[in-house]
Every structure is written in C-alpha cells, then in structure tokens.
Amino acid sequence: MSKIALITGATSGIGEACAHLFAREHYNLILTGRRTDRLEKLAKKLNTKYNTEIAVSSFDVREREEVISNLEDLPAKWKKVNVLINNAGLSQGLDPIQNGNYDDWDTMIDTNIKGLLYVSKVVSNWMVTNKFGHIVNLGSIAGKEVYPNGNVYCATKAAVDALNKAMRIDLLPHGIKVTGVHPGAVDTEFSEVRFKGDKERAKKVYDGFEPLVAADIAETIWFAVSRPAHVNINELVVMPTAQASAAIIARK
Ligand code: NDP
Ligand code: 8X3
C-alpha cells in the first residue's frame, strides 16, 4: 500500500514542489491550500503522470473550525498519514516595528503559528493512534536570525523553530519523527506575497545572485523523510551558496 503525505500550501512554491517529488516517489497525497482551482489542476496533473491517488482539501489554515472539519471529514483511509509537511506560510510587509501594519502582523501570526498548530494537533492525533508518522516543519533562516525590518515574520519563524523542538519532545514516546527545515532565499511566490503583488520589488529580492528553487527544498525534505526508521534529522538550514546569513548575500 502506498504511503500518504499531507502537504499544506501545495498551490505554489515549496509545497507544490513537494507534491511533485512525493508523487514521483509513489506517495498518495492530501493537498491543501486556499486556491482550490490550483489544487485540482495539480491533482489531475500528478494523477495522470504518476497514477498517484490524491485528496484535495481546501481550507484557510487560519480558520480553526475549517481546519478541523476539513481534515476530520476526510475518509478514514486518508488518516493513515505517514508524512505531514507543515509548509503553508507567508510574510507580509517589511517595515520597522514602529511602522508595522497590525493586519499584516495578525496574518503572519495566524498563518505561520496558529495555522501550523491547528493542522498539527489534528494530524499528530492521527499519528499517535496509528503509532507512526513524520512531521516536517518549514521554518526559515528568518527564525534563526533576525534581519532589519523582518521583526514579526522572524518572530513567527522563531516560534516554528521552538514548536519543532517541542513537538519532537512531546511525540517522542509515540515514535513520531519531527524535522525542521530552514531555508534561506528561495525564488517562489513568497516575495510577491510579501510585497502584496508588487512584482518589480519582489524580483529585486533575487537580483544579482542565484537563489534556491523550490525543488531544492523539496529534495532536502525528501532526504530527511527517506532516512532509515532509526534515523531522525532534527533540523537542516539550507542556503543558496551566495547567501551567508539572513542579510548577507553576495550580489554581482
Ligand atoms: P509561496 O508563496 O510560493 O507558497 C506559500 C503557500 O502557503 C501557498 O501554497 C499558499 O496557498 C499557502 N498559504 C498561505 N497562507 C495560507 C492560508 N492562510 N491557508 C492555507 N494556505 C496558505 O511561498 P513558499 O513556497 O516560498 O513558502 C512555503 C513556506 O516556506 C512558507 O512557510 C515560508 O515562510 C517558508 N520559507 C520560504 C522561503 C523563501 O525564501 N521563499 C525561505 C524560508 C522559508 P494559498 O495562497 O493557495 O492558500
Ligand atoms: C524567507 C526567507 O530571509 O526572506 O523565510 O525571510 S527571508
């Protein structure tokens, strides 16, 4: 029987790349995100290419009841999740703390921390019942180091870093693996979302150096997930070769 991976934020970037890679590796997939049209298109594509079974579950991770009901409504066979990839996340704005936008702060905190927690509670309960599972949490270099104007986004990713460690401790008696993956700059829709659709500003983030691409992170996640049963990768920080730390990038 094929293993199952549940990927949050599968409509774009790292989540979408994980969907491709895990489908190629014969996993059945639960794909989540808000943009249902994208999820359905991706599901059709992967099913045709890899003959993988796919469940689409469309919800906003910020809406607690929506998260719980959408996940709990999945048929029982889909609750045998082997791998949860907690990837849905975003940044909004890049301003000094005194100029920060309250709504942007709420969005980041609600998505990156609370959303991740809502999904994790439901799925980790399934994993405890099943007596197996592996949770991969997408942190960021921003959770390891604070950079100018990154304030609240950095704080949400530091929270993910802490939760990654906390989950590993709490789920240890149940044999569930927990891995944190912390990327540096990855060229996805991330910066376009951060700058609210300003494509020119977003493009500048990746100017003059070679950033990571989503597939680099999907491969890193696959490396962690495909280790033998007795090996857990606690965490990995993955950077572009041209990026030494959150704010230091060698641009040509
Ligand atoms: P993208 O913007 O390309 O993808 C983000 C994904 O998150 C989308 O599928 C989006 O789906 C989903 N998402 C956002 N908000 C919600 C929500 N409220 N409910 C459900 N899903 C949501 O960015 P990336 O692929 O780059 O980002 C993936 C993760 O990696 C994020 O957690 C990000 O913080 C992290 N990361 C990114 C880095 C980068 O440089 N790109 C570096 C380090 C970490 P939809 O809009 O359809 O709901
Ligand atoms: C995304 C990377 O450095 O833009 O988490 O915050 S960064």
PDB file of C-alpha atoms and ligand atoms in Angstrom:
ATOM      1  CA  MET A   1       0.000   0.000   0.000  1.00  0.00           C
ATOM      2  CA  SER A   2       1.296   3.484  -0.855  1.00  0.00           C
ATOM      3  CA  LYS A   3       2.325   5.840   1.904  1.00  0.00           C
ATOM      4  CA  ILE A   4       0.452   9.107   2.408  1.00  0.00           C
ATOM      5  CA  ALA A   5       1.832  12.651   2.637  1.00  0.00           C
ATOM      6  CA  LEU A   6      -0.280  15.647   3.663  1.00  0.00           C
ATOM      7  CA  ILE A   7       1.182  18.880   2.289  1.00  0.00           C
ATOM      8  CA  THR A   8      -0.102  22.280   3.399  1.00  0.00           C
ATOM      9  CA  GLY A   9       0.376  25.166   0.984  1.00  0.00           C
ATOM     10  CA  ALA A  10       0.562  22.885  -2.063  1.00  0.00           C
ATOM     11  CA  THR A  11      -0.735  25.511  -4.504  1.00  0.00           C
ATOM     12  CA  SER A  12       2.668  27.100  -5.056  1.00  0.00           C
ATOM     13  CA  GLY A  13       6.418  27.113  -4.414  1.00  0.00           C
ATOM     14  CA  ILE A  14       7.900  24.617  -1.965  1.00  0.00           C
ATOM     15  CA  GLY A  15       4.611  22.834  -1.257  1.00  0.00           C
ATOM     16  CA  GLU A  16       3.912  22.295  -4.941  1.00  0.00           C
ATOM     17  CA  ALA A  17       7.471  21.035  -5.493  1.00  0.00           C
ATOM     18  CA  CYS A  18       6.996  18.577  -2.609  1.00  0.00           C
ATOM     19  CA  ALA A  19       3.774  17.346  -4.216  1.00  0.00           C
ATOM     20  CA  HIS A  20       5.664  16.568  -7.432  1.00  0.00           C
ATOM     21  CA  LEU A  21       8.528  14.854  -5.656  1.00  0.00           C
ATOM     22  CA  PHE A  22       6.408  12.756  -3.294  1.00  0.00           C
ATOM     23  CA  ALA A  23       4.100  11.722  -6.160  1.00  0.00           C
ATOM     24  CA  ARG A  24       7.178  10.629  -8.108  1.00  0.00           C
ATOM     25  CA  GLU A  25       8.165   8.579  -5.062  1.00  0.00           C
ATOM     26  CA  HIS A  26       4.785   6.805  -5.179  1.00  0.00           C
ATOM     27  CA  TYR A  27       3.151   8.557  -2.235  1.00  0.00           C
ATOM     28  CA  ASN A  28      -0.563   9.222  -2.223  1.00  0.00           C
ATOM     29  CA  LEU A  29      -1.188  12.866  -1.382  1.00  0.00           C
ATOM     30  CA  ILE A  30      -3.523  15.106   0.556  1.00  0.00           C
ATOM     31  CA  LEU A  31      -3.050  18.538  -0.971  1.00  0.00           C
ATOM     32  CA  THR A  32      -4.225  21.625   0.903  1.00  0.00           C
ATOM     33  CA  GLY A  33      -4.278  25.370   0.323  1.00  0.00           C
ATOM     34  CA  ARG A  34      -6.905  28.040  -0.301  1.00  0.00           C
ATOM     35  CA  ARG A  35      -6.770  28.160  -4.098  1.00  0.00           C
ATOM     36  CA  THR A  36      -8.913  25.119  -4.915  1.00  0.00           C
ATOM     37  CA  ASP A  37      -8.560  25.568  -8.690  1.00  0.00           C
ATOM     38  CA  ARG A  38      -4.777  25.230  -8.425  1.00  0.00           C
ATOM     39  CA  LEU A  39      -5.057  22.196  -6.133  1.00  0.00           C
ATOM     40  CA  GLU A  40      -7.421  20.441  -8.525  1.00  0.00           C
ATOM     41  CA  LYS A  41      -5.244  21.193 -11.522  1.00  0.00           C
ATOM     42  CA  LEU A  42      -2.170  19.881  -9.714  1.00  0.00           C
ATOM     43  CA  ALA A  43      -4.024  16.775  -8.533  1.00  0.00           C
ATOM     44  CA  LYS A  44      -5.095  15.977 -12.091  1.00  0.00           C
ATOM     45  CA  LYS A  45      -1.579  16.503 -13.421  1.00  0.00           C
ATOM     46  CA  LEU A  46       0.076  14.287 -10.796  1.00  0.00           C
ATOM     47  CA  ASN A  47      -2.573  11.605 -11.108  1.00  0.00           C
ATOM     48  CA  THR A  48      -2.054  11.461 -14.871  1.00  0.00           C
ATOM     49  CA  LYS A  49       1.751  11.488 -14.622  1.00  0.00           C
ATOM     50  CA  TYR A  50       2.306   9.180 -11.647  1.00  0.00           C
ATOM     51  CA  ASN A  51      -1.034   7.417 -11.188  1.00  0.00           C
ATOM     52  CA  THR A  52      -0.966   8.606  -7.594  1.00  0.00           C
ATOM     53  CA  GLU A  53      -4.186   8.894  -5.563  1.00  0.00           C
ATOM     54  CA  ILE A  54      -4.891  12.441  -4.419  1.00  0.00           C
ATOM     55  CA  ALA A  55      -7.337  14.024  -1.991  1.00  0.00           C
ATOM     56  CA  VAL A  56      -7.825  17.765  -2.295  1.00  0.00           C
ATOM     57  CA  SER A  57      -8.790  19.531   0.923  1.00  0.00           C
ATOM     58  CA  SER A  58      -9.159  23.259   0.508  1.00  0.00           C
ATOM     59  CA  PHE A  59      -9.150  25.459   3.595  1.00  0.00           C
ATOM     60  CA  ASP A  60      -7.604  28.509   5.206  1.00  0.00           C
ATOM     61  CA  VAL A  61      -5.213  27.363   7.947  1.00  0.00           C
ATOM     62  CA  ARG A  62      -6.158  30.458   9.994  1.00  0.00           C
ATOM     63  CA  GLU A  63      -9.735  29.262  10.410  1.00  0.00           C
ATOM     64  CA  ARG A  64      -9.583  26.776  13.255  1.00  0.00           C
ATOM     65  CA  GLU A  65     -13.005  25.157  12.746  1.00  0.00           C
ATOM     66  CA  GLU A  66     -12.449  24.988   8.988  1.00  0.00           C
ATOM     67  CA  VAL A  67      -9.116  23.210   9.504  1.00  0.00           C
ATOM     68  CA  ILE A  68     -10.573  20.707  11.940  1.00  0.00           C
ATOM     69  CA  SER A  69     -13.725  19.908   9.962  1.00  0.00           C
ATOM     70  CA  ASN A  70     -11.980  19.642   6.590  1.00  0.00           C
ATOM     71  CA  LEU A  71      -9.340  17.291   7.939  1.00  0.00           C
ATOM     72  CA  GLU A  72     -11.672  15.216  10.120  1.00  0.00           C
ATOM     73  CA  ASP A  73     -14.120  14.858   7.187  1.00  0.00           C
ATOM     74  CA  LEU A  74     -11.502  13.007   5.144  1.00  0.00           C
ATOM     75  CA  PRO A  75     -12.313   9.291   4.721  1.00  0.00           C
ATOM     76  CA  ALA A  76     -10.609   7.045   7.307  1.00  0.00           C
ATOM     77  CA  LYS A  77      -8.063   5.639   4.864  1.00  0.00           C
ATOM     78  CA  TRP A  78      -6.585   9.128   4.402  1.00  0.00           C
ATOM     79  CA  LYS A  79      -5.945   9.472   8.134  1.00  0.00           C
ATOM     80  CA  LYS A  80      -3.062   6.974   7.937  1.00  0.00           C
ATOM     81  CA  VAL A  81      -0.764   9.904   7.183  1.00  0.00           C
ATOM     82  CA  ASN A  82       2.927   8.952   7.107  1.00  0.00           C
ATOM     83  CA  VAL A  83       4.293  12.444   6.449  1.00  0.00           C
ATOM     84  CA  LEU A  84       2.869  15.858   7.324  1.00  0.00           C
ATOM     85  CA  ILE A  85       4.652  18.762   5.646  1.00  0.00           C
ATOM     86  CA  ASN A  86       3.701  21.930   7.531  1.00  0.00           C
ATOM     87  CA  ASN A  87       4.602  24.299   4.738  1.00  0.00           C
ATOM     88  CA  ALA A  88       1.762  26.849   4.404  1.00  0.00           C
ATOM     89  CA  GLY A  89       3.134  30.212   5.426  1.00  0.00           C
ATOM     90  CA  LEU A  90       3.815  33.732   4.336  1.00  0.00           C
ATOM     91  CA  SER A  91       5.337  37.080   5.062  1.00  0.00           C
ATOM     92  CA  GLN A  92       3.514  40.405   4.758  1.00  0.00           C
ATOM     93  CA  GLY A  93       5.418  43.669   4.662  1.00  0.00           C
ATOM     94  CA  LEU A  94       8.993  44.658   5.520  1.00  0.00           C
ATOM     95  CA  ASP A  95       8.841  47.683   7.807  1.00  0.00           C
ATOM     96  CA  PRO A  96      10.440  48.837  11.048  1.00  0.00           C
ATOM     97  CA  ILE A  97       8.453  47.796  14.097  1.00  0.00           C
ATOM     98  CA  GLN A  98       7.112  51.300  14.755  1.00  0.00           C
ATOM     99  CA  ASN A  99       5.588  51.416  11.270  1.00  0.00           C
ATOM    100  CA  GLY A 100       4.269  47.846  11.247  1.00  0.00           C
ATOM    101  CA  ASN A 101       0.801  47.117   9.938  1.00  0.00           C
ATOM    102  CA  TYR A 102      -1.481  45.458  12.527  1.00  0.00           C
ATOM    103  CA  ASP A 103      -3.323  43.409   9.908  1.00  0.00           C
ATOM    104  CA  ASP A 104      -0.061  42.107   8.430  1.00  0.00           C
ATOM    105  CA  TRP A 105       1.099  41.076  11.894  1.00  0.00           C
ATOM    106  CA  ASP A 106      -2.146  39.238  12.564  1.00  0.00           C
ATOM    107  CA  THR A 107      -1.997  37.483   9.192  1.00  0.00           C
ATOM    108  CA  MET A 108       1.553  36.232   9.774  1.00  0.00           C
ATOM    109  CA  ILE A 109       0.924  35.124  13.346  1.00  0.00           C
ATOM    110  CA  ASP A 110      -2.394  33.477  12.473  1.00  0.00           C
ATOM    111  CA  THR A 111      -0.976  31.651   9.450  1.00  0.00           C
ATOM    112  CA  ASN A 112       2.566  30.730  10.414  1.00  0.00           C
ATOM    113  CA  ILE A 113       1.991  29.876  14.074  1.00  0.00           C
ATOM    114  CA  LYS A 114      -1.687  29.271  14.777  1.00  0.00           C
ATOM    115  CA  GLY A 115      -2.433  27.639  11.409  1.00  0.00           C
ATOM    116  CA  LEU A 116       0.520  25.292  11.792  1.00  0.00           C
ATOM    117  CA  LEU A 117      -0.688  24.395  15.288  1.00  0.00           C
ATOM    118  CA  TYR A 118      -4.280  23.676  14.193  1.00  0.00           C
ATOM    119  CA  VAL A 119      -3.153  21.302  11.441  1.00  0.00           C
ATOM    120  CA  SER A 120      -0.537  19.695  13.684  1.00  0.00           C
ATOM    121  CA  LYS A 121      -2.974  18.953  16.501  1.00  0.00           C
ATOM    122  CA  VAL A 122      -5.398  17.083  14.240  1.00  0.00           C
ATOM    123  CA  VAL A 123      -2.747  15.166  12.308  1.00  0.00           C
ATOM    124  CA  SER A 124      -0.497  14.362  15.273  1.00  0.00           C
ATOM    125  CA  ASN A 125      -3.517  12.789  16.997  1.00  0.00           C
ATOM    126  CA  TRP A 126      -3.963  10.530  13.965  1.00  0.00           C
ATOM    127  CA  MET A 127      -0.250   9.698  14.075  1.00  0.00           C
ATOM    128  CA  VAL A 128      -0.427   8.840  17.781  1.00  0.00           C
ATOM    129  CA  THR A 129      -3.349   6.475  17.066  1.00  0.00           C
ATOM    130  CA  ASN A 130      -1.539   4.982  14.071  1.00  0.00           C
ATOM    131  CA  LYS A 131       1.749   4.675  16.013  1.00  0.00           C
ATOM    132  CA  PHE A 132       3.740   6.095  13.093  1.00  0.00           C
ATOM    133  CA  GLY A 133       4.398   9.401  11.370  1.00  0.00           C
ATOM    134  CA  HIS A 134       6.884  12.102  10.458  1.00  0.00           C
ATOM    135  CA  ILE A 135       6.196  15.827  10.724  1.00  0.00           C
ATOM    136  CA  VAL A 136       8.311  18.271   8.714  1.00  0.00           C
ATOM    137  CA  ASN A 137       8.010  21.913   9.758  1.00  0.00           C
ATOM    138  CA  LEU A 138       9.060  24.709   7.392  1.00  0.00           C
ATOM    139  CA  GLY A 139      10.912  27.279   9.444  1.00  0.00           C
ATOM    140  CA  SER A 140      13.329  29.731   7.850  1.00  0.00           C
ATOM    141  CA  ILE A 141      16.728  31.308   8.256  1.00  0.00           C
ATOM    142  CA  ALA A 142      14.467  34.161   9.483  1.00  0.00           C
ATOM    143  CA  GLY A 143      13.682  32.050  12.554  1.00  0.00           C
ATOM    144  CA  LYS A 144      17.369  31.579  13.296  1.00  0.00           C
ATOM    145  CA  GLU A 145      18.495  35.176  12.774  1.00  0.00           C
ATOM    146  CA  VAL A 146      16.576  38.431  12.868  1.00  0.00           C
ATOM    147  CA  TYR A 147      17.202  40.855   9.986  1.00  0.00           C
ATOM    148  CA  PRO A 148      16.295  44.544   9.645  1.00  0.00           C
ATOM    149  CA  ASN A 149      12.517  45.060   9.306  1.00  0.00           C
ATOM    150  CA  GLY A 150      11.904  41.307   9.455  1.00  0.00           C
ATOM    151  CA  ASN A 151      10.609  41.606  13.052  1.00  0.00           C
ATOM    152  CA  VAL A 152       7.240  39.828  13.119  1.00  0.00           C
ATOM    153  CA  TYR A 153       7.922  37.381  10.280  1.00  0.00           C
ATOM    154  CA  CYS A 154      11.200  36.432  12.019  1.00  0.00           C
ATOM    155  CA  ALA A 155       9.315  36.010  15.301  1.00  0.00           C
ATOM    156  CA  THR A 156       6.775  33.660  13.705  1.00  0.00           C
ATOM    157  CA  LYS A 157       9.554  31.524  12.275  1.00  0.00           C
ATOM    158  CA  ALA A 158      11.397  31.510  15.627  1.00  0.00           C
ATOM    159  CA  ALA A 159       8.113  30.190  17.033  1.00  0.00           C
ATOM    160  CA  VAL A 160       8.106  27.433  14.393  1.00  0.00           C
ATOM    161  CA  ASP A 161      11.676  26.590  15.427  1.00  0.00           C
ATOM    162  CA  ALA A 162      10.548  26.293  19.063  1.00  0.00           C
ATOM    163  CA  LEU A 163       7.461  24.274  18.152  1.00  0.00           C
ATOM    164  CA  ASN A 164       9.576  21.946  16.051  1.00  0.00           C
ATOM    165  CA  LYS A 165      11.664  21.147  19.132  1.00  0.00           C
ATOM    166  CA  ALA A 166       8.578  20.938  21.354  1.00  0.00           C
ATOM    167  CA  MET A 167       6.801  18.522  19.012  1.00  0.00           C
ATOM    168  CA  ARG A 168       9.863  16.281  18.935  1.00  0.00           C
ATOM    169  CA  ILE A 169       9.814  16.019  22.720  1.00  0.00           C
ATOM    170  CA  ASP A 170       6.048  15.537  23.072  1.00  0.00           C
ATOM    171  CA  LEU A 171       5.751  12.994  20.253  1.00  0.00           C
ATOM    172  CA  LEU A 172       8.886  11.044  21.180  1.00  0.00           C
ATOM    173  CA  PRO A 173       7.002   8.398  23.239  1.00  0.00           C
ATOM    174  CA  HIS A 174       4.845   7.702  20.177  1.00  0.00           C
ATOM    175  CA  GLY A 175       7.733   7.077  17.787  1.00  0.00           C
ATOM    176  CA  ILE A 176       6.857  10.057  15.624  1.00  0.00           C
ATOM    177  CA  LYS A 177       9.729  11.832  13.882  1.00  0.00           C
ATOM    178  CA  VAL A 178       9.882  15.635  13.735  1.00  0.00           C
ATOM    179  CA  THR A 179      12.182  17.593  11.409  1.00  0.00           C
ATOM    180  CA  GLY A 180      12.661  21.325  10.896  1.00  0.00           C
ATOM    181  CA  VAL A 181      13.803  22.622   7.503  1.00  0.00           C
ATOM    182  CA  HIS A 182      15.019  26.221   7.492  1.00  0.00           C
ATOM    183  CA  PRO A 183      15.673  27.671   4.035  1.00  0.00           C
ATOM    184  CA  GLY A 184      17.402  30.878   3.047  1.00  0.00           C
ATOM    185  CA  ALA A 185      16.180  32.722  -0.077  1.00  0.00           C
ATOM    186  CA  VAL A 186      14.010  30.539  -2.316  1.00  0.00           C
ATOM    187  CA  ASP A 187      12.580  32.023  -5.504  1.00  0.00           C
ATOM    188  CA  THR A 188       8.858  31.270  -5.208  1.00  0.00           C
ATOM    189  CA  GLU A 189       5.761  33.473  -4.899  1.00  0.00           C
ATOM    190  CA  PHE A 190       6.933  34.324  -1.364  1.00  0.00           C
ATOM    191  CA  SER A 191       8.285  37.821  -2.112  1.00  0.00           C
ATOM    192  CA  GLU A 192       5.355  38.705  -4.361  1.00  0.00           C
ATOM    193  CA  VAL A 193       3.055  37.852  -1.447  1.00  0.00           C
ATOM    194  CA  ARG A 194       5.255  39.772   0.980  1.00  0.00           C
ATOM    195  CA  PHE A 195       5.074  42.873  -1.229  1.00  0.00           C
ATOM    196  CA  LYS A 196       1.378  42.393  -1.977  1.00  0.00           C
ATOM    197  CA  GLY A 197       1.651  41.774  -5.692  1.00  0.00           C
ATOM    198  CA  ASP A 198       4.476  44.250  -6.436  1.00  0.00           C
ATOM    199  CA  LYS A 199       6.330  42.030  -8.920  1.00  0.00           C
ATOM    200  CA  GLU A 200       9.148  44.532  -9.546  1.00  0.00           C
ATOM    201  CA  ARG A 201      10.007  44.815  -5.843  1.00  0.00           C
ATOM    202  CA  ALA A 202       9.725  41.045  -5.438  1.00  0.00           C
ATOM    203  CA  LYS A 203      12.080  40.421  -8.366  1.00  0.00           C
ATOM    204  CA  LYS A 204      14.750  42.653  -6.778  1.00  0.00           C
ATOM    205  CA  VAL A 205      14.999  40.270  -3.779  1.00  0.00           C
ATOM    206  CA  TYR A 206      16.631  37.688  -6.063  1.00  0.00           C
ATOM    207  CA  ASP A 207      18.652  40.089  -8.244  1.00  0.00           C
ATOM    208  CA  GLY A 208      22.374  39.508  -8.734  1.00  0.00           C
ATOM    209  CA  PHE A 209      22.687  36.040  -7.176  1.00  0.00           C
ATOM    210  CA  GLU A 210      21.358  32.547  -7.680  1.00  0.00           C
ATOM    211  CA  PRO A 211      18.663  31.817  -5.109  1.00  0.00           C
ATOM    212  CA  LEU A 212      17.408  28.377  -4.207  1.00  0.00           C
ATOM    213  CA  VAL A 213      14.458  26.994  -6.162  1.00  0.00           C
ATOM    214  CA  ALA A 214      11.534  25.175  -4.613  1.00  0.00           C
ATOM    215  CA  ALA A 215      12.783  21.794  -5.831  1.00  0.00           C
ATOM    216  CA  ASP A 216      15.992  22.255  -3.763  1.00  0.00           C
ATOM    217  CA  ILE A 217      13.892  22.348  -0.603  1.00  0.00           C
ATOM    218  CA  ALA A 218      11.620  19.506  -1.718  1.00  0.00           C
ATOM    219  CA  GLU A 219      14.733  17.357  -2.221  1.00  0.00           C
ATOM    220  CA  THR A 220      16.011  18.328   1.242  1.00  0.00           C
ATOM    221  CA  ILE A 221      12.685  17.333   2.779  1.00  0.00           C
ATOM    222  CA  TRP A 222      12.747  14.084   0.836  1.00  0.00           C
ATOM    223  CA  PHE A 223      16.259  13.368   2.167  1.00  0.00           C
ATOM    224  CA  ALA A 224      15.000  13.761   5.757  1.00  0.00           C
ATOM    225  CA  VAL A 225      11.883  11.673   5.138  1.00  0.00           C
ATOM    226  CA  SER A 226      13.695   8.863   3.359  1.00  0.00           C
ATOM    227  CA  ARG A 227      16.233   8.102   6.127  1.00  0.00           C
ATOM    228  CA  PRO A 228      16.016   4.660   7.765  1.00  0.00           C
ATOM    229  CA  ALA A 229      13.495   4.186  10.601  1.00  0.00           C
ATOM    230  CA  HIS A 230      16.124   4.639  13.330  1.00  0.00           C
ATOM    231  CA  VAL A 231      17.450   7.963  11.961  1.00  0.00           C
ATOM    232  CA  ASN A 232      15.823  11.359  12.504  1.00  0.00           C
ATOM    233  CA  ILE A 233      17.123  14.604  11.031  1.00  0.00           C
ATOM    234  CA  ASN A 234      16.326  17.154  13.745  1.00  0.00           C
ATOM    235  CA  GLU A 235      16.845  20.157  11.524  1.00  0.00           C
ATOM    236  CA  LEU A 236      18.574  21.450   8.431  1.00  0.00           C
ATOM    237  CA  VAL A 237      19.438  25.030   7.453  1.00  0.00           C
ATOM    238  CA  VAL A 238      19.661  25.232   3.655  1.00  0.00           C
ATOM    239  CA  MET A 239      21.080  28.335   1.984  1.00  0.00           C
ATOM    240  CA  PRO A 240      21.952  29.495  -1.524  1.00  0.00           C
ATOM    241  CA  THR A 241      25.725  29.305  -1.949  1.00  0.00           C
ATOM    242  CA  ALA A 242      25.701  33.102  -2.391  1.00  0.00           C
ATOM    243  CA  GLN A 243      23.947  33.705   0.959  1.00  0.00           C
ATOM    244  CA  ALA A 244      25.996  33.538   4.168  1.00  0.00           C
ATOM    245  CA  SER A 245      23.293  34.612   6.612  1.00  0.00           C
ATOM    246  CA  ALA A 246      19.830  36.149   6.588  1.00  0.00           C
ATOM    247  CA  ALA A 247      21.042  39.584   5.489  1.00  0.00           C
ATOM    248  CA  ILE A 248      24.412  38.864   3.863  1.00  0.00           C
ATOM    249  CA  ILE A 249      24.183  37.983   0.189  1.00  0.00           C
ATOM    250  CA  ALA A 250      26.967  38.224  -2.404  1.00  0.00           C
ATOM    251  CA  ARG A 251      25.286  40.041  -5.294  1.00  0.00           C
ATOM    252  CA  LYS A 252      27.049  40.645  -8.605  1.00  0.00           C
TER     253      LYS A 252
HETATM  254  P1  NDP B   1       4.631  30.568  -1.749  1.00  0.00           P
HETATM  255  O1  NDP B   1       4.004  31.893  -1.567  1.00  0.00           O
HETATM  256  O2  NDP B   1       5.038  30.164  -3.114  1.00  0.00           O
HETATM  257  O3  NDP B   1       3.682  29.433  -1.136  1.00  0.00           O
HETATM  258  C1  NDP B   1       3.019  29.604   0.081  1.00  0.00           C
HETATM  259  C2  NDP B   1       1.932  28.561   0.240  1.00  0.00           C
HETATM  260  O4  NDP B   1       1.287  28.771   1.514  1.00  0.00           O
HETATM  261  C3  NDP B   1       0.864  28.656  -0.831  1.00  0.00           C
HETATM  262  O5  NDP B   1       0.544  27.374  -1.311  1.00  0.00           O
HETATM  263  C4  NDP B   1      -0.326  29.255  -0.099  1.00  0.00           C
HETATM  264  O6  NDP B   1      -1.549  28.722  -0.610  1.00  0.00           O
HETATM  265  C5  NDP B   1      -0.104  28.734   1.332  1.00  0.00           C
HETATM  266  N1  NDP B   1      -0.816  29.579   2.294  1.00  0.00           N
HETATM  267  C6  NDP B   1      -0.534  30.857   2.647  1.00  0.00           C
HETATM  268  N2  NDP B   1      -1.453  31.325   3.505  1.00  0.00           N
HETATM  269  C7  NDP B   1      -2.346  30.303   3.697  1.00  0.00           C
HETATM  270  C8  NDP B   1      -3.525  30.175   4.462  1.00  0.00           C
HETATM  271  N3  NDP B   1      -3.990  31.172   5.220  1.00  0.00           N
HETATM  272  N4  NDP B   1      -4.194  28.997   4.424  1.00  0.00           N
HETATM  273  C9  NDP B   1      -3.741  27.978   3.677  1.00  0.00           C
HETATM  274  N5  NDP B   1      -2.620  28.028   2.937  1.00  0.00           N
HETATM  275  C10 NDP B   1      -1.933  29.190   2.929  1.00  0.00           C
HETATM  276  O7  NDP B   1       5.890  30.543  -0.767  1.00  0.00           O
HETATM  277  P2  NDP B   1       6.988  29.419  -0.431  1.00  0.00           P
HETATM  278  O8  NDP B   1       6.736  28.167  -1.163  1.00  0.00           O
HETATM  279  O9  NDP B   1       8.306  30.056  -0.550  1.00  0.00           O
HETATM  280  O10 NDP B   1       6.697  29.222   1.120  1.00  0.00           O
HETATM  281  C11 NDP B   1       6.454  27.976   1.738  1.00  0.00           C
HETATM  282  C12 NDP B   1       6.978  28.029   3.156  1.00  0.00           C
HETATM  283  O11 NDP B   1       8.387  28.176   3.154  1.00  0.00           O
HETATM  284  C13 NDP B   1       6.419  29.173   3.990  1.00  0.00           C
HETATM  285  O12 NDP B   1       6.143  28.695   5.294  1.00  0.00           O
HETATM  286  C14 NDP B   1       7.563  30.171   4.010  1.00  0.00           C
HETATM  287  O13 NDP B   1       7.523  31.007   5.163  1.00  0.00           O
HETATM  288  C15 NDP B   1       8.753  29.238   4.032  1.00  0.00           C
HETATM  289  N6  NDP B   1      10.012  29.804   3.592  1.00  0.00           N
HETATM  290  C16 NDP B   1      10.131  30.405   2.365  1.00  0.00           C
HETATM  291  C17 NDP B   1      11.338  30.929   1.963  1.00  0.00           C
HETATM  292  C18 NDP B   1      11.519  31.660   0.678  1.00  0.00           C
HETATM  293  O14 NDP B   1      12.525  32.393   0.531  1.00  0.00           O
HETATM  294  N7  NDP B   1      10.641  31.504  -0.294  1.00  0.00           N
HETATM  295  C19 NDP B   1      12.525  30.814   2.817  1.00  0.00           C
HETATM  296  C20 NDP B   1      12.288  30.194   4.097  1.00  0.00           C
HETATM  297  C21 NDP B   1      11.080  29.691   4.433  1.00  0.00           C
HETATM  298  P3  NDP B   1      -2.870  29.580  -0.921  1.00  0.00           P
HETATM  299  O15 NDP B   1      -2.451  31.003  -1.153  1.00  0.00           O
HETATM  300  O16 NDP B   1      -3.460  28.914  -2.132  1.00  0.00           O
HETATM  301  O17 NDP B   1      -3.713  29.389   0.295  1.00  0.00           O
HETATM  302  C1  8X3 B   2      12.069  33.545   3.878  1.00  0.00           C
HETATM  303  C2  8X3 B   2      13.487  33.953   3.835  1.00  0.00           C
HETATM  304  O1  8X3 B   2      15.131  35.782   4.500  1.00  0.00           O
HETATM  305  O2  8X3 B   2      13.194  36.438   3.186  1.00  0.00           O
HETATM  306  O3  8X3 B   2      11.769  32.930   5.085  1.00  0.00           O
HETATM  307  O4  8X3 B   2      12.950  35.860   5.484  1.00  0.00           O
HETATM  308  S1  8X3 B   2      13.686  35.571   4.280  1.00  0.00           S
END
